[in-house]
Tab-separated table of C-alpha atoms and ligand atoms in Angstrom:
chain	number	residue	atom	x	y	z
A	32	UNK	CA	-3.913	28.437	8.437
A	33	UNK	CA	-6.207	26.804	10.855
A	34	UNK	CA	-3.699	24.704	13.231
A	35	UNK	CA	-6.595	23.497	15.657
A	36	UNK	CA	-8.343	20.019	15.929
A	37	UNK	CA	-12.154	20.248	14.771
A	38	UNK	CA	-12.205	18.497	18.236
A	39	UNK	CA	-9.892	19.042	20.954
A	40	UNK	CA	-8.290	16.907	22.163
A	41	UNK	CA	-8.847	14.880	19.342
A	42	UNK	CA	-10.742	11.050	19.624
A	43	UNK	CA	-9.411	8.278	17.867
A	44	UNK	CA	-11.158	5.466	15.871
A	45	UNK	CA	-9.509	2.233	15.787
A	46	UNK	CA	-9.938	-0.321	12.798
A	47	UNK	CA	-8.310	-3.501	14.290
A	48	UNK	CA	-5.947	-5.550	12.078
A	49	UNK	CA	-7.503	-8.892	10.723
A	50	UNK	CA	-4.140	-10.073	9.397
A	51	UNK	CA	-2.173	-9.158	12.515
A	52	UNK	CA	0.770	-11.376	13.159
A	53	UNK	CA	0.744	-14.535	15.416
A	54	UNK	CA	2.770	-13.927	18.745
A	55	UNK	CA	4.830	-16.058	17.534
A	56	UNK	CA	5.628	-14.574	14.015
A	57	UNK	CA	6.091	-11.249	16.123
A	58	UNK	CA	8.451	-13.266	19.206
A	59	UNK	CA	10.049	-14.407	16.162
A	60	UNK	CA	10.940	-10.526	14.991
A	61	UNK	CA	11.373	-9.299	18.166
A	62	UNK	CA	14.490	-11.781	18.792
A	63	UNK	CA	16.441	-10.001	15.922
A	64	UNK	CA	14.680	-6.722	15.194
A	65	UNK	CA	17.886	-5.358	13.810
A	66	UNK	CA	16.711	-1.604	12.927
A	67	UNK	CA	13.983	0.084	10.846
A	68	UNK	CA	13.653	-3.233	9.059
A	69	UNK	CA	9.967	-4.531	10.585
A	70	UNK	CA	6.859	-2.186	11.269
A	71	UNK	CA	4.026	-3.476	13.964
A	72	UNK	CA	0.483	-4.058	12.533
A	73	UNK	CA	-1.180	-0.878	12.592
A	74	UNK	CA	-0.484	2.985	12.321
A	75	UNK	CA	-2.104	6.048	13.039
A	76	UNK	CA	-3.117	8.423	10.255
A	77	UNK	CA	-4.764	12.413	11.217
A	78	UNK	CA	-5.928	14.645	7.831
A	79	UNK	CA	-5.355	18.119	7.919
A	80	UNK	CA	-7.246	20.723	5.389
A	81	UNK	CA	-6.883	23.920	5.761
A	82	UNK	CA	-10.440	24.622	5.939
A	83	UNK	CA	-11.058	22.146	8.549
A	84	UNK	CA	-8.333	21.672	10.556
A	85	UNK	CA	-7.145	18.214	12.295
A	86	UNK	CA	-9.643	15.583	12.095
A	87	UNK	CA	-10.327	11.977	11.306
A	88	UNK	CA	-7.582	10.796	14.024
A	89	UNK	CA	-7.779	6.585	13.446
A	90	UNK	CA	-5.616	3.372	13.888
A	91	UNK	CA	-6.228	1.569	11.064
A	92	UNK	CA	-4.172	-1.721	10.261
A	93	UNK	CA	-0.263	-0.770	9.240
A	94	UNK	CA	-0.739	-0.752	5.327
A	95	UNK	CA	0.695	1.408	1.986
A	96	UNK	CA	-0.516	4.643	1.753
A	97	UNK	CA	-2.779	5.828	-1.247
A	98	UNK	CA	-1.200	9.019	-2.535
A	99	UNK	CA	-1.976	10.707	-5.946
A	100	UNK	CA	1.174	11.178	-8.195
A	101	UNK	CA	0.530	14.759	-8.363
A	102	UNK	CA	0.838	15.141	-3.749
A	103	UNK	CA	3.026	18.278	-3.272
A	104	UNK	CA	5.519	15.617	-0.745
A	105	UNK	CA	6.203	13.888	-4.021
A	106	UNK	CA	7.566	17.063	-5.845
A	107	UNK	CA	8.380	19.359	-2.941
A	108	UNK	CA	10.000	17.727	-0.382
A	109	UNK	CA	6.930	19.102	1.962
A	110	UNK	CA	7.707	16.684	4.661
A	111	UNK	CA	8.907	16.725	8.308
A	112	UNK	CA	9.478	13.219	10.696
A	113	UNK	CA	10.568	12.696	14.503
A	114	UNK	CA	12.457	9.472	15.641
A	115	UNK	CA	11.321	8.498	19.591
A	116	UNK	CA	11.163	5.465	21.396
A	117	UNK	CA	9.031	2.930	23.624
A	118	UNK	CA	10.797	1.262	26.416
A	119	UNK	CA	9.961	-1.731	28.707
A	120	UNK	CA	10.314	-1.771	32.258
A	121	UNK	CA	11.237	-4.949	34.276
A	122	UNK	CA	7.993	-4.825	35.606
A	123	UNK	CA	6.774	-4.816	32.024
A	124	UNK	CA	5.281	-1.308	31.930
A	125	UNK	CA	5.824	0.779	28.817
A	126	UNK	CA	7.423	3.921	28.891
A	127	UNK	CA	8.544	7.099	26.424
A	128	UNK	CA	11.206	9.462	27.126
A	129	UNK	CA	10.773	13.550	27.130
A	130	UNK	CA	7.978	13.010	23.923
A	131	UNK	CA	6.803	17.342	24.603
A	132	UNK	CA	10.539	17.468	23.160
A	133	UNK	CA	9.576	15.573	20.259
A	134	UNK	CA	6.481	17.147	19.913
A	135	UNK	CA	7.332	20.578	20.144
A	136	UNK	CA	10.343	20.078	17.781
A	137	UNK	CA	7.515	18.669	15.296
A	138	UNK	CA	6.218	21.710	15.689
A	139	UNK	CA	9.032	24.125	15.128
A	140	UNK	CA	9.995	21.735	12.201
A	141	UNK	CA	6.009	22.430	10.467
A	142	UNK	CA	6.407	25.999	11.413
A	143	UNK	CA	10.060	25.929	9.225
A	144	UNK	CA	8.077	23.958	6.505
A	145	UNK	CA	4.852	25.771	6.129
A	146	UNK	CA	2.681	22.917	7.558
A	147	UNK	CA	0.328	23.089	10.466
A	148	UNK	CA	1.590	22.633	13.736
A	149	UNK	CA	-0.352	19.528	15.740
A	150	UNK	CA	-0.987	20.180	18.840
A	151	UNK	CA	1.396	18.244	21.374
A	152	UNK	CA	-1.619	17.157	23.656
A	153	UNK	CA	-2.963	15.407	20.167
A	154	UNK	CA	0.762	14.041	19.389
A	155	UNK	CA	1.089	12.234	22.739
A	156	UNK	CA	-2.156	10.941	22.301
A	157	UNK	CA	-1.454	9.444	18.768
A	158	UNK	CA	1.728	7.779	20.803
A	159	UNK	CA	-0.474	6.183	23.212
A	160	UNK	CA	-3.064	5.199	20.692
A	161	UNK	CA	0.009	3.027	19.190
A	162	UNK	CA	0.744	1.830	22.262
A	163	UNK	CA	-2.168	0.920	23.218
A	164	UNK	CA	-2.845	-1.403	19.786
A	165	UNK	CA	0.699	-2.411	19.827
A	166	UNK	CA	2.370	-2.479	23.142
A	167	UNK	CA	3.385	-6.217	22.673
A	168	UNK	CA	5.310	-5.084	20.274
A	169	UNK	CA	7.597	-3.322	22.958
A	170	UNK	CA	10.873	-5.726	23.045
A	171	UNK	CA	12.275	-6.715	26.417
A	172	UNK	CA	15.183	-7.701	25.887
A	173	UNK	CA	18.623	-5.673	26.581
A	174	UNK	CA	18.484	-2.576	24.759
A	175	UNK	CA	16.192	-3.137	22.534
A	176	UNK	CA	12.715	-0.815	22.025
A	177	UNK	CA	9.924	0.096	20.144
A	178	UNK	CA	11.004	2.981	18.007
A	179	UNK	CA	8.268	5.261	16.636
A	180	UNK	CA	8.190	7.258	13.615
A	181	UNK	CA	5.608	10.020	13.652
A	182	UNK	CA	5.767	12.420	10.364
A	183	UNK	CA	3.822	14.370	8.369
A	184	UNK	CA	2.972	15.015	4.474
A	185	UNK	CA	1.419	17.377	2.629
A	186	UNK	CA	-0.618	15.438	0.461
A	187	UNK	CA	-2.332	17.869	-1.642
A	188	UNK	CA	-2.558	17.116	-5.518
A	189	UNK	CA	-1.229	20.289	-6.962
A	190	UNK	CA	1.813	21.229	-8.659
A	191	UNK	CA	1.785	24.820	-8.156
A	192	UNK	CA	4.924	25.952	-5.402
A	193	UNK	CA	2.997	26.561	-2.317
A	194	UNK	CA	2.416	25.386	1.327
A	195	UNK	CA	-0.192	22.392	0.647
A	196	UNK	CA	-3.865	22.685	1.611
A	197	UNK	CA	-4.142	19.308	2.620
A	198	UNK	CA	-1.832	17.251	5.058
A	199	UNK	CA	-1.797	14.007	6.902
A	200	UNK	CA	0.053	12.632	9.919
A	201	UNK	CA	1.324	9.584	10.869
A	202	UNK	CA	2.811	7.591	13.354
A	203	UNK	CA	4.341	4.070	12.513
A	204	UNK	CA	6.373	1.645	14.789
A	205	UNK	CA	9.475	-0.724	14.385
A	206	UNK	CA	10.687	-2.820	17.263
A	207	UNK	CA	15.033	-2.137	16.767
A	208	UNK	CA	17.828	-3.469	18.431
A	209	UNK	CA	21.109	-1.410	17.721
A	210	UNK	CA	21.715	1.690	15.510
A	211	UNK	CA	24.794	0.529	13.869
A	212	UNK	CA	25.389	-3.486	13.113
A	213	UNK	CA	28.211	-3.831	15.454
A	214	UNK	CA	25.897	-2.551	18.246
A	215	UNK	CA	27.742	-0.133	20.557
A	216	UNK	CA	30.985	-0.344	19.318
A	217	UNK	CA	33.043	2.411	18.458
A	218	UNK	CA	32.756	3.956	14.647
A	219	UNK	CA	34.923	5.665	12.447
A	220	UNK	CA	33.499	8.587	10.524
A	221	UNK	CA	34.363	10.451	7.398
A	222	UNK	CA	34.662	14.483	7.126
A	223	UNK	CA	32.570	15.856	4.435
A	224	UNK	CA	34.450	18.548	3.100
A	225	UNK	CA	32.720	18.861	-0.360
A	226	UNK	CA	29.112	19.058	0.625
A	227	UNK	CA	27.371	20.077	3.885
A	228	UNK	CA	23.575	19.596	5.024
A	229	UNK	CA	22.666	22.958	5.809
A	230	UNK	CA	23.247	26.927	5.148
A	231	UNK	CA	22.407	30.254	7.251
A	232	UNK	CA	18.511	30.333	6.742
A	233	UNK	CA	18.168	26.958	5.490
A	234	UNK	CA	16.344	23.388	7.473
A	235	UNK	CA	19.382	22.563	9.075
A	236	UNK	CA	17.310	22.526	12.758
A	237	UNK	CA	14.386	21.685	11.353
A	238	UNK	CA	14.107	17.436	11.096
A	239	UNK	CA	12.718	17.504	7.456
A	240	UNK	CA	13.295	14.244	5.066
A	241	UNK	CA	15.431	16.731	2.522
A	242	UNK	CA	18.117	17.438	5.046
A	243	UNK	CA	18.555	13.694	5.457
A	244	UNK	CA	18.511	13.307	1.382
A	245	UNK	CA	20.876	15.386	1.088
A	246	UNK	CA	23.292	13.740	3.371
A	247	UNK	CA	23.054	10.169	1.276
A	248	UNK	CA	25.920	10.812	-1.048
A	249	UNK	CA	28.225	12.094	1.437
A	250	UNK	CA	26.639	9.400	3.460
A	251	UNK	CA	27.504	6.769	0.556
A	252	UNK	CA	30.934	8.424	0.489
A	253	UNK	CA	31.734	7.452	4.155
A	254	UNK	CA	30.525	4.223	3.372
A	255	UNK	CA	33.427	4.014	0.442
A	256	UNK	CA	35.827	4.706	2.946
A	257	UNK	CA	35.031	2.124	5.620
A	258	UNK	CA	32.936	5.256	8.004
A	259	UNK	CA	29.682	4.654	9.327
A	260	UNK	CA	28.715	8.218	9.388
A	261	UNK	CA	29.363	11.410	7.881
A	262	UNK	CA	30.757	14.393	9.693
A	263	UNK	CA	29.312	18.386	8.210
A	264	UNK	CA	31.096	21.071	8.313
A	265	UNK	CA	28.962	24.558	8.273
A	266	UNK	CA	28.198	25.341	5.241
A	267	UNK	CA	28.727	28.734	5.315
A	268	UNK	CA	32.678	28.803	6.409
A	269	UNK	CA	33.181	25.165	6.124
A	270	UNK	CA	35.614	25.783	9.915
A	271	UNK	CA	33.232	24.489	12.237
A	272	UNK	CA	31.918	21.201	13.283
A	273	UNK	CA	27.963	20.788	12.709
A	274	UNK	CA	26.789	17.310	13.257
A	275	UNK	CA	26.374	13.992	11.335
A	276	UNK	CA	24.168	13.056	8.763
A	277	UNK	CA	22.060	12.306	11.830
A	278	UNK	CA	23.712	12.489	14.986
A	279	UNK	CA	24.941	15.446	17.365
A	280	UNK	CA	28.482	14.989	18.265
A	281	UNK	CA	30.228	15.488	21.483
A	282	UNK	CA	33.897	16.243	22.802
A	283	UNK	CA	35.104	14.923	26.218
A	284	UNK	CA	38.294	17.463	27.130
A	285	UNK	CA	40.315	15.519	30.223
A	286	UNK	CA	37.767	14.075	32.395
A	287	UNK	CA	35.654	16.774	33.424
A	288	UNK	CA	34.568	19.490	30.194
A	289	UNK	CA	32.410	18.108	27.786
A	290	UNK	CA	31.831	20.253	24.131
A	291	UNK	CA	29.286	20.068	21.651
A	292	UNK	CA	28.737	22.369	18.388
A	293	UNK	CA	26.078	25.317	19.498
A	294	UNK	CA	22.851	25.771	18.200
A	295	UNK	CA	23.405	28.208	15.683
A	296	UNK	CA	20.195	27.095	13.378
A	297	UNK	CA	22.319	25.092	11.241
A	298	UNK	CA	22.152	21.862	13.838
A	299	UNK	CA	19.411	20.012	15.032
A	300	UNK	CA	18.344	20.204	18.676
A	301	UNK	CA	19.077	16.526	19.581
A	302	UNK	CA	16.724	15.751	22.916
A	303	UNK	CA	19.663	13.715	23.471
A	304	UNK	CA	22.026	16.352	23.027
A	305	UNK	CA	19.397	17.611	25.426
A	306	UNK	CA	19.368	15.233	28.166
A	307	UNK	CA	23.168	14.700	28.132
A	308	UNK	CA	24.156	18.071	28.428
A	309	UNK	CA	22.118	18.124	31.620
A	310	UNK	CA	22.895	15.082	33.251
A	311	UNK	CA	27.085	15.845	32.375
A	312	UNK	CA	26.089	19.183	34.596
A	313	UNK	CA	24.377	16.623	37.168
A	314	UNK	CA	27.974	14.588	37.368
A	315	UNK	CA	29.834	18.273	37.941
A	316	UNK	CA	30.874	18.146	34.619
A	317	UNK	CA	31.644	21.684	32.289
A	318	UNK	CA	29.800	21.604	29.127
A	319	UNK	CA	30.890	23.865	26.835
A	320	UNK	CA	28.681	24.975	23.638
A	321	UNK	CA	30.629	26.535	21.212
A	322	UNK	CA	32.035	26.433	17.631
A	323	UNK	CA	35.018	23.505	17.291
A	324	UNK	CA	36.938	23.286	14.414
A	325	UNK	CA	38.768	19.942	13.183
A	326	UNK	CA	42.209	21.585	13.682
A	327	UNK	CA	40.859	21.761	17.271
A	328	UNK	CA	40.026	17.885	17.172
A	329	UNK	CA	43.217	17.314	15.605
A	330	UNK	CA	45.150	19.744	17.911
A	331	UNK	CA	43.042	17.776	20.823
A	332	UNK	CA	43.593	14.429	20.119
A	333	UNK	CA	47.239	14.778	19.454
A	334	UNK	CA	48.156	17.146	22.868
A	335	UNK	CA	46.185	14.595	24.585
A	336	UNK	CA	43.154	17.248	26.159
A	337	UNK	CA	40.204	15.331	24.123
A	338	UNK	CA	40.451	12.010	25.376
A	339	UNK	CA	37.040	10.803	24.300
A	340	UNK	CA	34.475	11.728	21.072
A	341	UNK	CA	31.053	10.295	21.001
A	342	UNK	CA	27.558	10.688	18.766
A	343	UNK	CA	24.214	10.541	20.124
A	344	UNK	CA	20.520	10.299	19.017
A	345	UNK	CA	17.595	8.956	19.689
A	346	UNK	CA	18.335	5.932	17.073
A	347	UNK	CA	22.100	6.051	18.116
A	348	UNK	CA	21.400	6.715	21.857
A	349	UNK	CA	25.363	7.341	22.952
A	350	UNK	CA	28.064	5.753	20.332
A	351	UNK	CA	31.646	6.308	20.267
A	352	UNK	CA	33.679	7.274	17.763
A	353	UNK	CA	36.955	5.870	17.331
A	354	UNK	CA	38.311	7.834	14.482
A	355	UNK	CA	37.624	11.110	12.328
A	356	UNK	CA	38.820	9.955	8.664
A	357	UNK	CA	39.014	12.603	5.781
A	358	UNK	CA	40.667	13.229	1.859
A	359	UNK	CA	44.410	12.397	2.820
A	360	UNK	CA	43.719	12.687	6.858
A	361	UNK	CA	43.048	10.439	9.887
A	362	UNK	CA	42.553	11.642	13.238
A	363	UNK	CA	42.510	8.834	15.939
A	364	UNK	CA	42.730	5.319	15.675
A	365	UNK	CA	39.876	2.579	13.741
A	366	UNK	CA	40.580	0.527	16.963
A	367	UNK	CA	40.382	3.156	20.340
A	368	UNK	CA	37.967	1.651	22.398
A	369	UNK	CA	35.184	3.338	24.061
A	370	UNK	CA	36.028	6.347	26.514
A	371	UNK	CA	34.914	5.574	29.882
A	372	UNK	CA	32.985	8.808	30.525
A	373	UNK	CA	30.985	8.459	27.010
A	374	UNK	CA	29.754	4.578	28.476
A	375	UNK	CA	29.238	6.083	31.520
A	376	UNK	CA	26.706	8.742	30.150
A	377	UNK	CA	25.107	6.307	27.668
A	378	UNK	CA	24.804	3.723	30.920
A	379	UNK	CA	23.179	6.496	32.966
A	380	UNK	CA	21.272	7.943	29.954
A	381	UNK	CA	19.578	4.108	29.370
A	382	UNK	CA	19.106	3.180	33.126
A	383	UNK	CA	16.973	6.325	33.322
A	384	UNK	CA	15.061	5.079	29.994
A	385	UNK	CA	14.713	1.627	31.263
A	386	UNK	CA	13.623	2.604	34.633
A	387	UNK	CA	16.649	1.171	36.047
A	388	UNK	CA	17.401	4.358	37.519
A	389	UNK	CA	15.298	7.176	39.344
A	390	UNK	CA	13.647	9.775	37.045
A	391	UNK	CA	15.382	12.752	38.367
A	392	UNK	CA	14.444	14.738	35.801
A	393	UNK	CA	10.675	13.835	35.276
A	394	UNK	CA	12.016	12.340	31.461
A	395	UNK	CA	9.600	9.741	31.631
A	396	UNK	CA	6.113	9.153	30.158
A	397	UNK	CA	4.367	6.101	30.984
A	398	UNK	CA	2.433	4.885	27.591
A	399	UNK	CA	0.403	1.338	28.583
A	400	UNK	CA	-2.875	1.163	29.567
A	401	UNK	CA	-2.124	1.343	33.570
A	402	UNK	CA	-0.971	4.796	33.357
A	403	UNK	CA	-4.754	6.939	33.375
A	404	UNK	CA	-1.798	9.741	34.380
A	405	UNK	CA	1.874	10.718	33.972
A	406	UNK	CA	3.324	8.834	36.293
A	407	UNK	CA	7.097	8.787	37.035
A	408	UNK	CA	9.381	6.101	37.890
B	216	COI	C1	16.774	9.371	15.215
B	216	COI	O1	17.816	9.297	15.853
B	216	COI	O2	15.698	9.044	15.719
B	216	COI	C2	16.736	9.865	13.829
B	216	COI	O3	15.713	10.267	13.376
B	216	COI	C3	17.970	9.810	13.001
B	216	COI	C4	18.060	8.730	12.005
B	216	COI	C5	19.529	8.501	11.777
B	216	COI	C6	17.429	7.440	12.321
């Protein structure tokens, strides 16, 4: 399967919109951009054959796509997404965090999927290309940003069960304020004991659209009972603590031991799972990956030793969670407020994003035009 561009690095074409919105339709969006409810107005698109690799990279004005009823993604699920974000500076610079992560996860998700692999020097490039068409669609206010949506289909008309000939990326863009409509504050979630998103050999790490499916019933079952989220279980002893329908969790023991689920293939590598785990280490912190069971929460909460439990995601950035809820069970309180270390983390986490902070770590990517080079803050 030929993974390379017919040009490397690939060049882009841009189609300008003609009915782009007014700045003042998109001011107007931007003030209450709520989440995954508006998309800017244009969107890259890259085909993939397997004769001829990547090619036709363009920006062509946001707009439906034209697929034939009989495109494998329609039948077989052949599908695979990341979820990263645009930031503006103070100074009004645009800025991504850690997007190789995101781009070599896209990868490990195509290799997990049977379709191509796009090369991350192309991926960042189809991030800029946004950018550069749509940068004034990067919010400024508080906490809000540009998310961006890059995925990929295999678009093939043909029913027969294999890996599709033809594919295409995309990348589209939605300006979002919070995750969850009461913004930061603490959730309750519900335990899932019935179903679970993945199994030993399965997609569980890979961040493909049927995982997510399949946590929308559970999902709608949290929902029922007043959660925002639904815990997993693993699905092959139904003991251990995977993640949410799609969010890592975390465990603050006392003030100084944080624990997260390991990476057993089942969960998917969060790159803010990533970045938190290393800047706990940074504070001195102990961060423990390991299995945790919910007689361990339960145990935890109850003795006293886990004082805070928080999710995090790109989408959710750092939220805490007030309560674990389950058939006949409750495990905290609806109304604990936030833990102290899990604000701390998401404070630190989002100074560093919004360049409030040094770049320690090199996370940063600048996006806008200025930058002819990584540059970090
Ligand atoms: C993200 O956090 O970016 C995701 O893709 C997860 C989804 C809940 C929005």
């Amino acid at each position: 399967m030929s993974q390379q561009s017919t040009t490397f690095p690939l060049e882009f074409e841009l189609t300008p919109s003609e009915t782009a919105r007014s700045s003042a339709e998109r001011e107007t969006i931007l003030s209450d951009p709520g989440f995954g409810k508006h998309f800017t107005d244009h969107m890259v698109t890259i085909d993939w054959t397997v004769e001829a690799g990547w090619q036709n990279a363009r920006v062509t004005p946001y707009g439906p796509l034209l697929l034939d009823p009989a495109s494998s993604v329609l039948h077989y699920g052949q599908e695979i997404f990341e979820g990263m974000k645009a930031y503006r500076h103070a100074d009004g610079s645009i800025w991504t965090f850690r997007p190789e992560k995101n781009a070599e996860r896209l990868q490990s998700s195509a290799r997990r999927l049977a379709l191509p692999e796009l090369p991350v020097a192309d991926f960042i490039e189809s991030i800029k290309q946004m950018i550069a068409v749509d940068g004034a669609w990067v919010p400024n206010a508080p906490e809000t940003s540009l998310y961006l949506r890059p995925f990929m289909i295999a678009n093939e008309s043909f029913l027969g069960v294999r890996a599709a000939h033809k594919v295409g990326y995309y990348v589209i863009a939605s300006p979002a304020g919070a995750y969850f409509t009461d913004g930061v504050a603490p959730v309750s979630i519900w335990l899932s004991t019935e179903y679970s998103r993945a199994g030993r050999g399965g997609t569980g790490a890979a961040k493909c659209g049927g995982n997510y499916a399949a946590s929308l019933l559970p999902q709608r079952e949290a929902y029922d009972n007043g959660c925002a989220q639904v815990l997993f279980l693993d699905g092959e002893t139904g003991t251990h603590i995977d993640e949410l329908g799609g969010m890592n969790v975390f465990f603050v023991h006392g003030t100084d031991t944080l624990v997260t689920p390991r990476l057993t293939g089942t969960i998917l590598e969060g790159v803010t799972r990533d970045s938190i785990i290393q800047l706990a280490r940074d504070r001195g912190m102990t961060v423990e990956e390991r299995d945790v069971t919910v007689d361990e929460w339960r145990d935890g909460v109850a003795s006293g030793r886990i004082t805070e439990v928080f999710a995090c995601g790109t989408a959710a950035v750092v939220t805490p969670i007030a309560q674990l809820k389950g058939v006949g069970f409750e495990i905290g309180s609806a109304d604990a407020p936030a833990g102290e270390i899990t604000m701390a983390l998401r404070q630190e986490l989002t100074d560093i994003q919004y360049g409030r902070l040094p770049d320690r770590h090199g996370w940063l990517m600048r996006l806008d035009a200025a930058a002819e080079t990584e540059v970090t803050a």
